[in-house]
Tab-separated table of C-alpha atoms in Angstrom:
chain	number	residue	atom	x	y	z
A	7	MET	CA	144.968	180.408	187.710
A	8	ALA	CA	146.509	177.435	189.539
A	9	LYS	CA	146.846	179.529	192.832
A	10	VAL	CA	143.052	180.531	192.770
A	11	SER	CA	141.796	177.120	192.456
A	12	SER	CA	142.785	176.239	195.990
A	13	VAL	CA	140.021	178.296	197.292
A	14	TYR	CA	137.418	176.617	195.326
A	15	SER	CA	138.240	173.108	196.170
A	16	PRO	CA	135.543	171.978	198.694
A	17	PRO	CA	136.327	173.284	202.088
A	18	ASN	CA	137.983	170.351	203.729
A	19	SER	CA	137.134	171.552	207.377
A	20	ILE	CA	133.350	171.789	207.275
A	21	GLY	CA	132.708	167.917	206.613
A	22	LYS	CA	135.279	167.168	209.581
A	23	ARG	CA	133.930	169.754	212.028
A	24	LYS	CA	132.600	168.014	215.170
A	25	LEU	CA	129.337	169.603	216.034
A	26	ILE	CA	127.534	169.719	219.441
A	27	LEU	CA	123.889	171.062	219.016
A	28	GLY	CA	125.017	172.610	215.613
A	29	LEU	CA	128.128	174.288	216.854
A	30	GLU	CA	131.631	173.419	217.667
A	31	TRP	CA	132.701	172.997	221.208
A	32	TRP	CA	134.831	176.215	221.217
A	33	LYS	CA	131.968	178.210	220.003
A	34	TRP	CA	129.705	176.963	223.041
A	35	LEU	CA	132.714	177.711	225.196
A	36	SER	CA	132.964	181.288	223.876
A	37	ILE	CA	129.070	181.822	224.423
A	38	GLY	CA	129.443	180.530	227.907
A	39	LEU	CA	132.431	182.549	228.949
A	40	VAL	CA	131.234	185.749	227.429
A	41	LEU	CA	127.726	185.394	229.085
A	42	TYR	CA	129.421	184.375	232.391
A	43	ALA	CA	131.599	187.589	232.087
A	44	ILE	CA	128.664	189.728	231.254
A	45	ILE	CA	126.443	188.486	234.185
A	46	MET	CA	129.215	188.332	236.745
A	47	GLY	CA	130.522	191.558	235.425
A	48	PHE	CA	127.114	193.375	236.412
A	49	VAL	CA	126.405	191.540	239.410
A	50	GLY	CA	129.503	189.984	240.785
A	51	PRO	CA	131.317	191.395	243.815
A	52	VAL	CA	133.977	194.034	243.223
A	53	PRO	CA	136.375	195.789	245.706
A	54	ALA	CA	135.444	199.272	246.576
A	55	LEU	CA	138.309	201.451	245.521
A	56	PRO	CA	138.700	205.235	245.454
A	57	ILE	CA	138.389	206.925	241.888
A	58	LEU	CA	137.595	203.741	240.362
A	59	HIS	CA	134.361	202.863	242.286
A	60	GLU	CA	132.055	200.750	240.206
A	61	THR	CA	133.608	201.534	236.963
A	62	ILE	CA	136.151	198.712	237.785
A	63	ARG	CA	133.474	196.508	236.141
A	64	ASN	CA	134.542	197.937	232.892
A	65	LEU	CA	137.747	195.882	233.190
A	66	TYR	CA	135.752	192.823	232.239
A	67	PHE	CA	134.868	194.394	228.974
A	68	HIS	CA	137.649	196.889	227.893
A	69	VAL	CA	140.753	194.751	228.596
A	70	PRO	CA	139.455	191.683	227.013
A	71	MET	CA	138.569	193.585	223.821
A	72	TRP	CA	142.208	194.763	223.587
A	73	TRP	CA	143.483	191.244	224.145
A	74	GLY	CA	141.200	189.915	221.477
A	75	MET	CA	142.370	192.481	219.095
A	76	MET	CA	146.060	191.835	219.758
A	77	VAL	CA	145.392	188.001	219.297
A	78	ILE	CA	143.459	188.575	216.086
A	79	LEU	CA	146.011	190.888	214.630
A	80	LEU	CA	148.656	188.351	215.463
A	81	VAL	CA	146.610	185.805	213.302
A	82	SER	CA	146.640	188.307	210.549
A	83	LEU	CA	150.413	188.681	210.712
A	84	ILE	CA	150.885	185.016	210.755
A	85	TYR	CA	148.562	184.457	207.682
A	86	SER	CA	150.298	187.490	205.812
A	87	ILE	CA	153.626	185.730	206.306
A	88	LYS	CA	152.093	182.467	205.073
A	89	TYR	CA	150.628	184.170	201.952
A	90	LEU	CA	153.937	185.464	200.929
A	91	ASN	CA	155.353	181.991	201.199
A	92	SER	CA	152.591	180.104	199.621
A	93	GLY	CA	150.622	182.354	197.373
A	94	ASN	CA	147.313	180.733	198.610
A	95	THR	CA	144.337	183.129	198.402
A	96	LYS	CA	142.652	181.726	201.370
A	97	HIS	CA	145.534	182.756	203.505
A	98	ASP	CA	145.110	186.279	202.111
A	99	ILE	CA	141.337	186.230	202.887
A	100	ILE	CA	142.042	185.173	206.481
A	101	ALA	CA	144.642	187.843	206.879
A	102	CYS	CA	142.141	190.590	205.597
A	103	GLU	CA	139.269	189.413	207.552
A	104	SER	CA	141.211	189.083	210.662
A	105	VAL	CA	142.072	192.903	210.281
A	106	ASN	CA	138.482	193.645	209.897
A	107	VAL	CA	137.430	192.016	213.206
A	108	GLY	CA	140.469	193.568	214.877
A	109	LEU	CA	139.384	196.913	213.843
A	110	LEU	CA	135.942	196.401	215.114
A	111	LEU	CA	137.416	195.235	218.601
A	112	GLY	CA	139.898	198.157	218.492
A	113	MET	CA	136.994	200.638	217.944
A	114	LEU	CA	134.996	199.042	220.835
A	115	GLY	CA	138.044	199.135	222.989
A	116	LEU	CA	138.591	202.758	222.204
A	117	ALA	CA	135.088	203.520	223.062
A	118	THR	CA	135.000	201.787	226.304
A	119	GLY	CA	138.389	203.059	227.124
A	120	SER	CA	137.414	206.657	226.390
A	121	TRP	CA	134.221	206.220	228.516
A	122	TRP	CA	136.104	204.800	231.308
A	123	ALA	CA	138.823	207.482	231.267
A	124	LYS	CA	136.104	210.341	231.355
A	125	PHE	CA	134.762	209.040	234.560
A	126	THR	CA	138.122	208.367	236.198
A	127	TRP	CA	141.049	210.386	234.995
A	128	SER	CA	139.561	213.690	233.867
A	129	PHE	CA	137.767	216.111	235.984
A	130	THR	CA	135.453	217.685	233.398
A	131	PRO	CA	131.566	217.914	233.855
A	132	LEU	CA	129.630	215.007	232.659
A	133	PHE	CA	128.128	216.381	229.479
A	134	SER	CA	131.078	218.517	228.379
A	135	LEU	CA	132.766	217.898	225.154
A	136	ASP	CA	136.365	217.653	226.503
A	137	GLY	CA	137.848	215.155	228.662
A	138	TRP	CA	137.139	212.182	226.638
A	139	TRP	CA	140.727	211.814	225.554
A	140	VAL	CA	143.640	211.811	227.987
A	141	ASN	CA	147.082	211.801	226.630
A	142	ASP	CA	148.133	208.412	227.880
A	143	VAL	CA	150.624	205.826	226.524
A	144	ARG	CA	148.254	202.991	226.092
A	145	LEU	CA	145.494	205.193	224.507
A	146	ASN	CA	148.132	206.461	222.174
A	147	GLY	CA	149.283	202.791	221.327
A	148	ALA	CA	145.656	201.946	220.742
A	149	ALA	CA	144.868	204.865	218.620
A	150	ILE	CA	148.092	204.123	216.481
A	151	THR	CA	147.173	200.481	216.060
A	152	VAL	CA	143.821	201.400	214.772
A	153	LEU	CA	145.149	204.075	212.446
A	154	ILE	CA	147.772	201.650	211.037
A	155	TYR	CA	145.064	199.096	210.207
A	156	PHE	CA	142.681	201.480	208.764
A	157	ALA	CA	145.555	202.426	206.550
A	158	TYR	CA	145.831	198.864	205.585
A	159	VAL	CA	142.100	198.766	204.482
A	160	VAL	CA	142.685	201.896	202.491
A	161	LEU	CA	145.613	200.199	200.841
A	162	ARG	CA	143.639	197.149	199.933
A	163	ASN	CA	140.814	199.101	198.418
A	164	SER	CA	143.125	201.057	196.219
A	165	MET	CA	144.002	198.111	194.267
A	166	ASP	CA	141.972	195.942	191.944
A	167	GLU	CA	144.020	193.059	190.866
A	168	GLU	CA	143.579	190.421	193.476
A	169	GLN	CA	147.147	188.692	193.462
A	170	LYS	CA	148.983	191.960	193.578
A	171	ARG	CA	146.697	193.386	196.105
A	172	ALA	CA	147.147	190.477	198.449
A	173	LYS	CA	151.037	190.534	198.197
A	174	ILE	CA	151.395	194.260	198.568
A	175	ALA	CA	148.982	194.245	201.705
A	176	ALA	CA	150.766	191.517	203.201
A	177	VAL	CA	154.162	193.169	202.899
A	178	TYR	CA	152.637	196.299	204.473
A	179	SER	CA	150.939	194.432	207.148
A	180	ILE	CA	154.046	192.656	208.280
A	181	PHE	CA	156.162	195.920	208.099
A	182	ALA	CA	153.436	197.740	210.279
A	183	TYR	CA	153.004	194.974	212.713
A	184	VAL	CA	156.656	194.821	213.519
A	185	LEU	CA	156.886	198.608	213.951
A	186	LEU	CA	153.715	198.685	216.035
A	187	ILE	CA	155.187	196.136	218.526
A	188	VAL	CA	158.350	198.385	218.677
A	189	PHE	CA	156.047	201.317	219.314
A	190	LEU	CA	154.090	199.567	222.103
A	191	MET	CA	157.512	198.647	223.701
A	192	VAL	CA	159.332	201.833	223.324
A	193	LEU	CA	156.404	204.173	224.111
A	194	PRO	CA	156.038	203.377	227.856
A	195	ARG	CA	159.679	204.444	228.397
A	196	LEU	CA	159.259	207.847	227.010
A	197	THR	CA	156.273	209.078	229.157
A	198	ASP	CA	154.401	208.300	232.134
A	199	SER	CA	151.266	206.404	231.883
A	200	LEU	CA	147.936	206.695	233.814
A	201	HIS	CA	147.493	203.062	233.350
A	202	PRO	CA	147.988	200.554	236.237
A	203	GLY	CA	151.526	198.925	236.348
A	204	THR	CA	153.228	201.685	234.559
A	205	GLY	CA	154.620	204.965	235.359
A	206	GLY	CA	154.520	204.646	238.937
A	207	ASN	CA	150.906	203.655	239.188
A	208	PRO	CA	150.039	200.371	240.916
A	209	ALA	CA	149.261	197.276	238.990
A	210	PHE	CA	145.852	195.752	239.027
A	211	GLY	CA	147.598	192.452	239.926
A	212	LYS	CA	149.069	193.559	243.089
A	213	TYR	CA	146.044	194.197	245.369
A	214	ASP	CA	143.153	195.648	243.143
A	215	LEU	CA	142.527	192.561	241.292
A	216	ASP	CA	141.279	190.247	244.053
A	217	SER	CA	140.654	186.487	243.540
A	218	ASN	CA	136.954	187.111	243.067
A	219	MET	CA	137.752	189.665	239.986
A	220	ARG	CA	140.215	187.199	238.582
A	221	MET	CA	137.593	184.505	238.425
A	222	VAL	CA	135.594	186.678	235.991
A	223	PHE	CA	138.512	188.481	234.193
A	224	TYR	CA	140.507	185.623	232.909
A	225	PRO	CA	137.503	183.592	231.570
A	226	ALA	CA	136.353	186.982	229.927
A	227	ILE	CA	139.603	187.252	228.090
A	228	ILE	CA	139.393	183.746	226.762
A	229	GLY	CA	135.648	184.213	225.842
A	230	TRP	CA	136.277	187.419	223.965
A	231	THR	CA	139.283	186.069	222.160
A	232	LEU	CA	137.319	183.108	220.925
A	233	LEU	CA	134.430	185.363	220.017
A	234	ALA	CA	136.812	187.273	217.871
A	235	VAL	CA	138.020	184.027	216.097
A	236	TRP	CA	134.435	182.907	215.654
A	237	MET	CA	133.511	186.250	213.877
A	238	MET	CA	136.701	185.938	211.681
A	239	ASP	CA	135.710	182.289	210.806
A	240	ILE	CA	132.239	183.536	209.633
A	241	LEU	CA	133.576	186.370	207.553
A	242	VAL	CA	136.123	184.076	205.826
A	243	ARG	CA	133.544	181.678	204.978
A	244	LEU	CA	131.322	184.324	203.708
A	245	ARG	CA	134.059	185.507	201.353
A	246	VAL	CA	134.900	182.005	200.068
A	247	ILE	CA	131.248	181.378	199.237
A	248	ARG	CA	130.957	184.782	197.398
A	249	GLN	CA	133.936	184.016	195.323
A	250	LYS	CA	132.308	180.631	194.462
A	251	ILE	CA	129.134	182.123	193.413
A	252	LEU	CA	131.070	184.640	191.376
A	253	ILE	CA	133.072	182.018	189.488
A	254	ASN	CA	129.890	179.877	188.985
A	255	GLN	CA	128.278	182.890	187.183
A	256	PHE	CA	131.018	182.803	184.525
A	257	LYS	CA	131.040	179.133	184.111
B	18	MET	CA	178.989	191.656	194.386
B	19	LEU	CA	176.038	193.300	196.122
B	20	LEU	CA	178.307	196.191	197.233
B	21	ASN	CA	179.393	196.823	193.762
B	22	GLU	CA	175.612	196.658	192.632
B	23	ILE	CA	174.737	199.153	195.296
B	24	LYS	CA	177.577	201.425	194.198
B	25	GLY	CA	176.348	201.566	190.642
B	26	LEU	CA	172.867	202.043	191.490
B	27	VAL	CA	173.530	204.945	193.911
B	28	LYS	CA	175.602	206.553	191.100
B	29	ARG	CA	172.704	206.181	188.831
B	30	GLU	CA	170.433	207.803	191.130
B	31	ILE	CA	172.768	210.749	191.704
B	32	THR	CA	173.101	211.126	187.872
B	33	LEU	CA	169.430	211.063	187.360
B	34	GLU	CA	168.962	213.643	190.196
B	35	TRP	CA	171.676	215.890	188.636
B	36	ARG	CA	170.127	215.899	185.285
B	37	GLN	CA	166.829	217.063	186.513
B	38	LYS	CA	168.018	219.477	189.116
B	39	TYR	CA	164.341	220.857	189.615
B	40	ALA	CA	163.749	217.974	192.095
B	41	LEU	CA	166.731	219.031	194.257
B	42	SER	CA	165.893	222.683	194.170
B	43	GLY	CA	162.205	221.880	194.678
B	44	ILE	CA	162.909	220.457	198.003
B	45	LEU	CA	165.098	223.202	199.121
B	46	LEU	CA	162.554	225.673	198.274
B	47	TYR	CA	159.868	223.416	200.125
B	48	VAL	CA	161.953	223.439	203.375
B	49	ILE	CA	162.828	227.221	203.113
B	50	SER	CA	159.413	228.361	202.396
B	51	THR	CA	157.752	226.181	205.128
B	52	VAL	CA	160.179	227.453	207.729
B	53	TYR	CA	159.603	231.044	206.398
B	54	LEU	CA	155.810	230.390	206.755
B	55	CYS	CA	156.418	229.256	210.280
B	56	ASN	CA	158.401	232.456	210.974
B	57	LEU	CA	155.495	234.481	209.907
B	58	SER	CA	152.867	232.804	211.732
B	59	PHE	CA	154.601	231.924	214.991
B	60	ASP	CA	156.861	235.040	215.304
B	61	ARG	CA	159.457	233.832	217.583
B	62	ILE	CA	159.269	230.649	219.605
B	63	ILE	CA	160.701	230.590	223.103
B	64	ASP	CA	159.011	227.458	224.460
B	65	ALA	CA	161.410	224.645	223.803
B	66	ASN	CA	158.568	221.924	223.509
B	67	THR	CA	157.028	223.935	220.691
B	68	TRP	CA	160.339	224.644	218.941
B	69	ASN	CA	161.116	220.909	219.068
B	70	ALA	CA	157.852	219.654	217.915
B	71	LEU	CA	157.508	222.094	215.165
B	72	PHE	CA	160.996	221.370	213.892
B	73	TRP	CA	160.300	217.702	213.589
B	74	VAL	CA	156.952	218.058	212.192
B	75	ILE	CA	158.480	220.178	209.349
B	76	LEU	CA	161.124	217.657	208.819
B	77	LEU	CA	158.613	214.875	208.656
B	78	PHE	CA	156.464	216.457	206.006
B	79	ALA	CA	159.418	217.441	203.887
B	80	SER	CA	160.942	214.119	204.049
B	81	VAL	CA	157.630	212.683	202.690
B	82	SER	CA	157.628	214.998	199.823
B	83	ALA	CA	161.454	214.372	199.164
B	84	VAL	CA	161.354	210.500	199.150
B	85	SER	CA	157.876	209.931	197.789
B	86	LYS	CA	159.094	210.352	194.196
B	87	SER	CA	161.852	207.654	194.551
B	88	PHE	CA	159.743	204.961	193.255
B	89	ILE	CA	156.917	206.842	191.609
B	90	GLN	CA	159.321	208.437	189.316
B	91	GLU	CA	160.324	205.112	187.711
B	92	ARG	CA	158.445	204.265	184.556
B	93	GLU	CA	157.410	200.613	183.811
B	94	GLY	CA	159.900	200.169	181.181
B	95	ARG	CA	162.787	201.305	183.310
B	96	LEU	CA	161.590	199.099	186.140
B	97	LEU	CA	161.685	196.235	183.816
B	98	TYR	CA	165.092	197.013	182.620
B	99	LEU	CA	166.237	197.182	186.321
B	100	TYR	CA	164.562	193.957	187.135
B	101	SER	CA	166.553	192.289	184.390
B	102	ILE	CA	170.013	193.588	185.525
B	103	THR	CA	169.906	194.008	189.342
B	104	SER	CA	168.933	192.178	192.377
B	105	PRO	CA	165.943	193.687	194.440
B	106	GLN	CA	168.014	193.642	197.519
B	107	GLY	CA	170.583	195.787	195.849
B	108	LEU	CA	167.941	198.058	194.444
B	109	ILE	CA	166.196	198.661	197.764
B	110	LEU	CA	169.497	199.355	199.676
B	111	SER	CA	170.739	201.563	197.156
B	112	LYS	CA	167.440	203.663	197.350
B	113	ILE	CA	167.651	203.776	201.094
B	114	ILE	CA	171.293	204.947	200.859
B	115	TYR	CA	170.506	207.599	198.327
B	116	ASN	CA	167.435	208.801	199.965
B	117	SER	CA	169.030	208.950	203.485
B	118	VAL	CA	171.850	211.049	201.997
B	119	LEU	CA	169.135	213.368	200.534
B	120	VAL	CA	167.132	213.655	203.705
B	121	ILE	CA	170.172	214.243	205.955
B	122	LEU	CA	171.425	217.056	203.687
B	123	MET	CA	167.738	218.388	203.710
B	124	SER	CA	167.588	218.321	207.610
B	125	LEU	CA	170.878	220.162	207.925
B	126	ILE	CA	169.733	222.671	205.673
B	127	CYS	CA	166.489	222.979	207.556
B	128	LEU	CA	168.138	223.140	210.780
B	129	ILE	CA	170.259	226.168	209.431
B	130	PHE	CA	167.142	228.104	208.352
B	131	TYR	CA	165.028	227.049	211.184
B	132	SER	CA	167.661	228.434	213.703
B	133	GLY	CA	167.947	231.633	211.577
B	134	PHE	CA	164.346	232.394	211.134
B	135	ILE	CA	162.589	230.964	214.320
B	136	GLY	CA	165.604	230.765	216.838
B	137	TYR	CA	168.192	228.544	218.273
B	138	LEU	CA	167.516	226.881	221.469
B	139	VAL	CA	169.728	223.769	221.533
B	140	GLN	CA	172.287	223.614	224.266
B	141	ASN	CA	173.998	220.228	223.379
B	142	PHE	CA	174.680	220.489	219.732
B	143	TRP	CA	176.323	217.070	219.122
B	144	LEU	CA	173.448	215.239	220.839
B	145	PHE	CA	170.984	217.030	218.589
B	146	LEU	CA	173.055	216.083	215.614
B	147	THR	CA	173.101	212.513	216.592
B	148	ALA	CA	169.210	212.736	216.841
B	149	LEU	CA	169.150	214.431	213.441
B	150	LEU	CA	171.323	211.954	211.678
B	151	LEU	CA	169.697	208.801	213.139
B	152	GLY	CA	166.211	210.334	212.580
B	153	SER	CA	166.775	211.319	208.942
B	154	PHE	CA	168.041	207.897	208.204
B	155	GLY	CA	165.005	206.283	209.821
B	156	PHE	CA	162.539	208.481	208.053
B	157	SER	CA	164.136	207.832	204.600
B	158	ALA	CA	164.369	204.002	205.179
B	159	ILE	CA	160.705	203.919	206.182
B	160	LEU	CA	159.528	206.081	203.405
B	161	THR	CA	161.489	204.473	200.802
B	162	LEU	CA	159.597	201.143	201.360
B	163	MET	CA	156.259	203.033	201.617
B	164	SER	CA	157.063	204.611	198.311
B	165	ALA	CA	157.634	201.284	196.805
B	166	ILE	CA	154.280	200.213	198.136
B	167	SER	CA	152.367	203.104	197.042
B	168	SER	CA	153.985	203.208	193.590
B	169	LYS	CA	151.926	200.012	193.032
B	170	THR	CA	148.671	201.767	193.647
B	171	ARG	CA	146.539	204.153	192.068
B	172	GLY	CA	146.229	207.217	194.320
B	173	ASN	CA	150.004	207.178	195.251
B	174	GLN	CA	150.775	210.463	196.848
B	175	THR	CA	147.951	210.654	199.409
B	176	LEU	CA	148.500	206.960	200.245
B	177	MET	CA	151.970	207.444	200.921
B	178	ALA	CA	151.119	209.828	203.746
B	179	ILE	CA	148.266	207.510	205.209
B	180	LEU	CA	150.653	204.509	205.171
B	181	SER	CA	153.897	206.211	206.608
B	182	PHE	CA	152.644	208.477	209.298
B	183	PRO	CA	151.405	205.962	211.892
B	184	ILE	CA	154.382	203.785	211.120
B	185	GLN	CA	156.809	206.639	211.649
B	186	LEU	CA	155.354	207.597	215.140
B	187	PRO	CA	157.832	205.289	217.190
B	188	LEU	CA	160.523	207.117	215.486
B	189	LEU	CA	159.218	210.476	215.732
B	190	LEU	CA	158.451	210.305	219.422
B	191	THR	CA	161.758	208.879	220.420
B	192	LEU	CA	163.326	211.644	218.331
B	193	ILE	CA	161.409	214.278	220.157
B	194	ALA	CA	162.224	212.883	223.485
B	195	LEU	CA	166.105	212.724	222.527
B	196	SER	CA	166.170	216.192	221.008
B	197	LYS	CA	164.441	217.574	224.045
B	198	LYS	CA	167.122	216.346	226.092
B	199	ALA	CA	169.692	218.002	223.706
B	200	ILE	CA	167.917	221.137	223.988
B	201	GLU	CA	168.004	220.984	227.821
B	202	GLY	CA	171.689	220.317	227.600
B	203	GLU	CA	171.676	216.788	228.616
B	204	VAL	CA	175.031	214.840	228.046
B	205	LEU	CA	175.061	211.713	225.698
B	206	ALA	CA	175.877	209.374	228.751
B	207	ASN	CA	172.596	210.145	230.298
B	208	CYS	CA	170.399	209.273	227.241
B	209	TYR	CA	172.085	206.186	225.825
B	210	ASP	CA	168.814	204.283	226.009
B	211	LEU	CA	167.070	206.666	223.577
B	212	VAL	CA	170.067	206.551	221.262
B	213	VAL	CA	169.926	202.620	221.372
B	214	ILE	CA	166.239	202.684	220.659
B	215	LEU	CA	166.907	204.818	217.554
B	216	LEU	CA	169.633	202.720	216.225
B	217	GLY	CA	167.323	199.603	216.965
B	218	ILE	CA	164.497	200.932	215.023
B	219	ASP	CA	166.827	201.982	211.965
B	220	LEU	CA	168.140	198.463	211.942
B	221	ILE	CA	164.736	196.945	212.213
B	222	VAL	CA	163.501	198.983	209.220
B	223	VAL	CA	166.524	198.369	207.132
B	224	VAL	CA	166.128	194.447	207.750
B	225	LEU	CA	162.549	194.455	206.990
B	226	SER	CA	162.964	196.369	203.748
B	227	TYR	CA	165.720	194.034	202.775
B	228	LEU	CA	163.522	190.911	203.520
B	229	LEU	CA	160.209	192.246	202.107
B	230	PHE	CA	161.032	194.352	199.030
B	231	PRO	CA	161.747	191.152	196.864
B	232	TYR	CA	158.033	190.306	197.319
B	233	LEU	CA	156.853	193.780	196.119
B	234	TRP	CA	159.366	193.670	193.342
B	235	ARG	CA	158.156	190.532	191.592
B	236	ASP	CA	154.975	191.570	190.038
């Protein structure tokens, strides 16, 4: 039980956290950046481009979600490796909750991406059932990412014993993440993509993404990533508190 | 040291398999009946893409059912015994070697029956064979670790499929791309990049299994 005890020691970070109006500085930064991205995303100037038209505003929402997801999944990978080295339950909780947040962002990214693709890449009527999915490299990569991490959640739920579950889930998560990276690197070589910058399509960076858009796009990425970390932080603290309550019941 | 251990463990796997021949004949029957089923439902396939995709999908499912038993069949007591006499690295490598031999044999048999029942469209046989060998090895290496993971859980057979399919996709898609070139009669020199990708994936999988299995093993 020595390993478990590390979770129940008083959380060292909360006392030391410097608060500004009740929140840490990076949380305020996250709120500010996401709000800025949303407001500027809807009212800011965008270049008029064929096919894309006003849907280009989705760039501020869709792409930062993927960024946030990849970052938060990387956090999960790091904490999985840490767990295998330390056996500290808190590392396992962080790895698990990062995946949960990553899955949420992944689902949102899929939804916004599918919505966007419907209006730009497919030529089906607006209310028809088909045309929501185009066979595209990045889309498939995203779908596989979500599938892999749903499998991770199922794997976790199929075991009761905490230590064993944590260890096996960590092993799977490391294995899956490495192969996912391989997949994302290999896939664009196999087929053409509709996405900008691949398969002969021009990249946004070249001329589409003018300086006005960049002023919104980069803050949006940082803001959404911070928001993902914030959500993960809350979930982790909730889990730790729940475990404490559970332990106190049996004292 | 490790080599001797692997040799002994592979010999043990073969002996075990030979004693209970139903497993081997079961896999054979699985492949043959699946191919025959496809023959009945598809009639003859002339389209190269469909031929290719169907072949690999059959092989994917067959290899899942062939490899899934490799850890699940080991009883608690036997695992405990193995734990006391071997190293985890030796065990996982020997399982990978044994399973890949099994899957390679199975895929060759599958190719023969598939060509017989459904048709043979490959123009560059040696390139196709390269894809087949590298692919079978990769499948079995991935599935061996997944079998080790799923043997620790309750609903192991279903979980095995859920866990391994998304992970196998990079391998599967590269294989389909390479074998499509083989069907079109491309020469090896034109698709080195795909062969290198396949080799790379195989290597990554083996290295990861070697590094990660010890953590699964200690329970």
